[in-house]
Coordinates of C-alpha atoms and ligand atoms in Angstrom, one line a residue:
X1 CA 81.0 -14.4 -45.6
X2 CA 81.3 -13.4 -42.6
X3 CA 79.8 -14.1 -39.6
X4 CA 76.8 -11.7 -38.2
X5 CA 77.4 -11.4 -35.1
X6 CA 75.2 -10.5 -32.0
X7 CA 76.9 -10.4 -28.3
X8 CA 76.1 -9.2 -25.3
X9 CA 78.0 -6.6 -22.7
X10 CA 76.4 -6.9 -19.1
X11 CA 79.4 -4.7 -17.9
X12 CA 78.8 -4.6 -14.1
X13 CA 75.4 -5.6 -13.5
X14 CA 73.9 -8.6 -12.1
X15 CA 73.9 -10.5 -8.9
X16 CA 74.2 -14.2 -9.0
X17 CA 70.8 -15.4 -9.2
X18 CA 69.8 -12.2 -11.6
X19 CA 72.5 -13.7 -13.6
X20 CA 71.5 -17.0 -13.8
X21 CA 67.9 -15.5 -14.5
X22 CA 69.3 -13.8 -17.3
X23 CA 71.2 -17.0 -19.1
X24 CA 68.0 -19.5 -18.0
X25 CA 65.5 -16.4 -20.0
X26 CA 67.9 -16.3 -22.4
X27 CA 68.0 -20.3 -23.3
X28 CA 63.8 -20.9 -22.9
X29 CA 63.8 -18.1 -25.7
X30 CA 66.2 -19.8 -27.8
X31 CA 64.1 -23.3 -27.4
X32 CA 61.4 -22.5 -29.3
X33 CA 62.9 -19.8 -31.2
X34 CA 65.3 -20.4 -33.8
X35 CA 67.9 -17.5 -35.1
X36 CA 68.9 -17.5 -38.0
X37 CA 71.8 -20.2 -38.9
X38 CA 74.8 -17.3 -39.5
X39 CA 74.5 -15.3 -36.6
X40 CA 76.5 -16.3 -33.4
X41 CA 74.9 -14.5 -30.1
X42 CA 77.8 -14.2 -27.5
X43 CA 76.9 -13.5 -23.9
X44 CA 79.7 -12.2 -21.9
X45 CA 78.7 -12.2 -18.1
X46 CA 81.2 -10.4 -15.2
X47 CA 84.0 -12.9 -14.7
X48 CA 82.5 -14.6 -11.4
X49 CA 79.7 -15.7 -13.6
X50 CA 81.3 -17.2 -16.7
X51 CA 81.6 -20.8 -15.5
X52 CA 77.8 -20.6 -14.7
X53 CA 77.1 -19.1 -17.7
X54 CA 79.2 -21.7 -19.7
X55 CA 77.7 -24.4 -18.3
X56 CA 74.4 -23.0 -19.1
X57 CA 76.1 -22.9 -22.8
X58 CA 75.7 -25.2 -25.4
X59 CA 77.8 -24.1 -28.2
X60 CA 74.4 -24.1 -30.3
X61 CA 73.2 -21.5 -28.3
X62 CA 75.7 -19.5 -27.4
X63 CA 79.4 -18.7 -27.1
X64 CA 80.4 -16.7 -24.3
X65 CA 82.9 -14.0 -23.7
X66 CA 84.9 -12.0 -20.8
X67 CA 84.6 -8.5 -20.4
X68 CA 88.2 -7.8 -20.2
X69 CA 91.4 -10.1 -19.6
X70 CA 95.2 -9.1 -18.4
X71 CA 97.5 -8.0 -20.9
X72 CA 100.4 -10.0 -18.4
X73 CA 100.7 -14.4 -18.7
X74 CA 101.0 -14.4 -15.1
X75 CA 102.6 -14.4 -11.9
X76 CA 102.0 -11.6 -8.9
X77 CA 99.3 -9.4 -10.8
X78 CA 96.5 -9.1 -7.6
X79 CA 93.2 -9.1 -9.1
X80 CA 93.9 -10.0 -13.0
X81 CA 92.4 -12.4 -14.6
X82 CA 94.9 -14.2 -17.4
X83 CA 94.1 -15.5 -21.2
X84 CA 95.5 -18.7 -19.8
X85 CA 92.8 -18.6 -17.3
X86 CA 90.3 -18.5 -19.9
X87 CA 91.4 -20.4 -22.2
X88 CA 91.5 -23.3 -19.9
X89 CA 87.8 -22.5 -19.4
X90 CA 87.1 -22.1 -22.6
X91 CA 85.8 -19.3 -23.3
X92 CA 85.5 -18.4 -26.4
X93 CA 85.7 -14.7 -26.7
X94 CA 86.8 -10.8 -25.1
X95 CA 86.1 -7.3 -25.1
X96 CA 88.9 -5.7 -25.4
X97 CA 89.8 -1.8 -25.1
X98 CA 86.3 -1.2 -24.6
X99 CA 85.6 2.5 -23.8
X100 CA 84.8 2.1 -20.2
X101 CA 88.1 0.9 -19.9
X102 CA 90.0 3.2 -21.8
X103 CA 88.2 6.2 -20.1
X104 CA 88.5 4.7 -16.4
X105 CA 91.3 2.7 -15.9
X106 CA 93.7 4.1 -18.2
X107 CA 93.5 1.8 -21.0
X108 CA 96.1 2.6 -24.3
X109 CA 96.1 1.3 -27.3
X110 CA 98.7 -0.3 -26.6
X111 CA 97.4 -2.0 -23.6
X112 CA 94.6 -3.2 -26.1
X113 CA 97.1 -4.9 -28.4
X114 CA 98.9 -6.3 -25.5
X115 CA 95.7 -8.2 -24.5
X116 CA 95.4 -8.9 -28.4
X117 CA 98.2 -11.0 -28.1
X118 CA 97.8 -12.9 -24.6
X119 CA 94.6 -13.1 -26.1
X120 CA 95.3 -14.9 -29.5
X121 CA 98.3 -16.7 -28.0
X122 CA 95.8 -18.6 -25.9
X123 CA 93.0 -19.2 -28.8
X124 CA 90.3 -16.9 -27.8
X125 CA 88.6 -14.4 -30.1
X126 CA 89.5 -10.6 -29.4
X127 CA 86.3 -8.5 -29.8
X128 CA 88.2 -5.2 -29.9
X129 CA 86.3 -1.9 -29.3
X130 CA 87.3 1.4 -30.8
X131 CA 85.0 4.7 -31.1
X132 CA 85.3 8.4 -31.2
X133 CA 84.2 10.7 -28.1
X134 CA 81.8 13.3 -28.6
X135 CA 84.6 16.2 -28.7
X136 CA 86.1 13.7 -31.7
X137 CA 82.9 13.7 -33.2
X138 CA 82.1 17.7 -33.1
X139 CA 85.6 18.2 -34.1
X140 CA 84.9 15.6 -37.2
X141 CA 87.8 13.7 -35.6
X142 CA 86.0 10.4 -35.9
X143 CA 88.0 9.1 -38.8
X144 CA 91.3 9.7 -37.9
X145 CA 90.7 8.9 -33.7
X146 CA 89.5 5.6 -35.3
X147 CA 92.2 5.1 -37.6
X148 CA 94.7 5.2 -34.7
X149 CA 92.9 2.9 -32.7
X150 CA 92.6 0.5 -35.2
X151 CA 96.4 0.8 -36.3
X152 CA 97.9 0.8 -33.0
X153 CA 95.8 -1.8 -31.8
X154 CA 95.4 -4.3 -34.4
X155 CA 97.9 -3.7 -37.5
X156 CA 100.7 -5.8 -35.7
X157 CA 98.7 -8.8 -36.5
X158 CA 99.8 -10.9 -39.2
X159 CA 96.9 -11.8 -41.4
X160 CA 96.6 -15.3 -39.9
X161 CA 95.8 -13.7 -36.5
X162 CA 93.8 -10.8 -37.5
X163 CA 90.9 -13.0 -39.1
X164 CA 90.4 -14.5 -35.7
X165 CA 89.2 -10.5 -34.5
X166 CA 85.7 -9.1 -34.6
X167 CA 85.7 -5.5 -34.5
X168 CA 83.4 -3.1 -32.6
X169 CA 82.8 0.2 -33.2
X170 CA 81.2 2.3 -30.6
X171 CA 81.2 5.8 -30.9
X172 CA 81.4 6.7 -27.0
X173 CA 78.2 9.3 -27.3
X174 CA 76.0 6.5 -28.1
X175 CA 76.9 4.2 -25.2
X176 CA 74.6 4.5 -22.6
X177 CA 72.5 7.3 -23.8
X178 CA 69.8 6.2 -25.6
X179 CA 71.4 8.5 -28.6
X180 CA 72.0 5.7 -31.5
X181 CA 74.9 6.7 -34.4
X182 CA 72.4 6.8 -37.4
X183 CA 72.2 4.0 -39.8
X184 CA 74.0 6.4 -42.1
X185 CA 76.6 7.2 -39.6
X186 CA 77.6 3.6 -38.4
X187 CA 77.8 2.6 -42.0
X188 CA 80.5 5.5 -43.1
X189 CA 82.9 4.3 -40.6
X190 CA 81.9 0.4 -40.9
X191 CA 83.3 0.9 -44.1
X192 CA 86.2 3.5 -43.7
X193 CA 87.5 0.6 -41.0
X194 CA 86.8 -2.2 -43.5
X195 CA 88.7 -0.1 -46.1
X196 CA 91.5 0.1 -43.7
X197 CA 91.6 -3.9 -43.3
X198 CA 91.5 -3.8 -47.2
X199 CA 94.7 -1.5 -47.5
X200 CA 96.6 -3.5 -45.0
X201 CA 95.5 -7.0 -45.5
X202 CA 93.8 -6.8 -48.9
X203 CA 89.9 -7.3 -50.1
X204 CA 89.3 -11.0 -49.3
X205 CA 90.4 -10.7 -45.4
X206 CA 88.5 -7.6 -44.7
X207 CA 85.4 -8.7 -46.2
X208 CA 85.9 -11.9 -43.2
X209 CA 85.5 -10.2 -40.5
X210 CA 83.0 -9.0 -38.7
X211 CA 82.5 -5.4 -37.6
X212 CA 79.8 -4.7 -34.8
X213 CA 77.8 -1.8 -34.1
X214 CA 78.1 -1.0 -29.9
X215 CA 76.0 2.1 -28.8
X216 CA 71.8 1.9 -27.6
X217 CA 71.4 -0.4 -29.9
X218 CA 67.8 -1.9 -29.6
X219 CA 65.0 -3.5 -30.4
X220 CA 63.6 -1.0 -32.2
X221 CA 66.8 0.2 -34.2
X222 CA 68.6 -2.7 -34.9
X223 CA 67.3 -4.0 -38.1
X224 CA 67.8 -0.5 -40.0
X225 CA 71.3 -0.8 -38.6
X226 CA 72.2 -4.2 -39.3
X227 CA 70.6 -3.2 -42.9
X228 CA 74.1 -1.8 -44.0
X229 CA 76.7 -3.9 -45.8
X230 CA 79.5 -3.2 -43.4
X231 CA 77.6 -3.4 -40.1
X232 CA 77.7 -7.1 -39.2
X233 CA 75.5 -7.1 -35.7
X234 CA 76.0 -5.7 -32.6
X235 CA 77.5 -5.2 -29.1
X236 CA 74.7 -4.8 -26.9
X237 CA 74.8 -3.0 -23.4
X238 CA 71.5 -2.0 -21.9
X239 CA 69.6 -4.1 -24.0
X240 CA 71.1 -7.3 -22.8
X241 CA 70.2 -7.3 -19.8
X242 CA 66.8 -8.3 -21.1
X243 CA 66.5 -12.1 -22.6
X244 CA 63.4 -11.2 -24.6
X245 CA 65.0 -7.9 -26.2
X246 CA 68.9 -9.2 -26.6
X247 CA 67.0 -12.2 -28.6
X248 CA 64.9 -9.7 -30.6
X249 CA 68.0 -8.2 -31.6
X250 CA 69.7 -11.1 -32.3
X251 CA 66.6 -12.0 -34.9
X252 CA 66.8 -8.0 -36.6
X253 CA 68.8 -9.4 -39.7
Ligands
13P301 P1 74.6 0.0 -24.6 O1 73.8 -0.9 -25.2 O2 73.9 -0.1 -23.1 O3 74.6 2.2 -24.9 O4 76.2 -0.1 -24.2 C1 76.4 -0.5 -25.7 C2 78.0 -1.2 -24.4 O5 79.4 -0.1 -25.1 C3 78.3 -2.0 -25.6 O6 79.7 -2.4 -25.2

């Protein structure tokens, strides 16, 4: 059966000392508390802290993910970080297509598809974000938007490749706003995404893919969100910056 995953997206937060403290804080708690066996914890710090974080990370505690990757293989792309670089540092996961990258850096579904290809080529697992903005939700267009994001970002993949992908549903109106999707709203879209996967790749594969919820997920609401049949964990922003909260969320299954 599919894994439960709780991934912390630190976004552009923490100086080096704060990052060091945060990773240490996570480790200290995990030395005392054991996570449920089928729960994978992932920490996604900014690029400069990947090495420090993966040095600390022992696979038995958590895995490490990047927040972005180049859509190009290598060469004259100043400021970019390639999938091959991440691979050579033994980074396991990478977030792709976060709504902040779509909104502020012009990422399209085609960019997402190219980045996913780079990651898979280099053995990293993409965490692909999808989700509608508020106006789309208000116009009841969330299904169309998410369908298009999933199809254009992922449906060029073979079944073998698709197995490596994690999907995160993050309704943009719930990100950093304190407004969480209700458990029913989350389950509705997660189930919709799994149905799309079933239609394209078959039920067996669709049942193996972890679909995470993101958007103001915190210790007080994680349990009721994760209790839904198609919600396999969370992509956590703000609450992943506090070691206690982050681990409390991971203990919420
Ligand atoms: P918040 O948990 O801060 O709402 O952020 C969610 C998110 O964007 C995770 O990628």
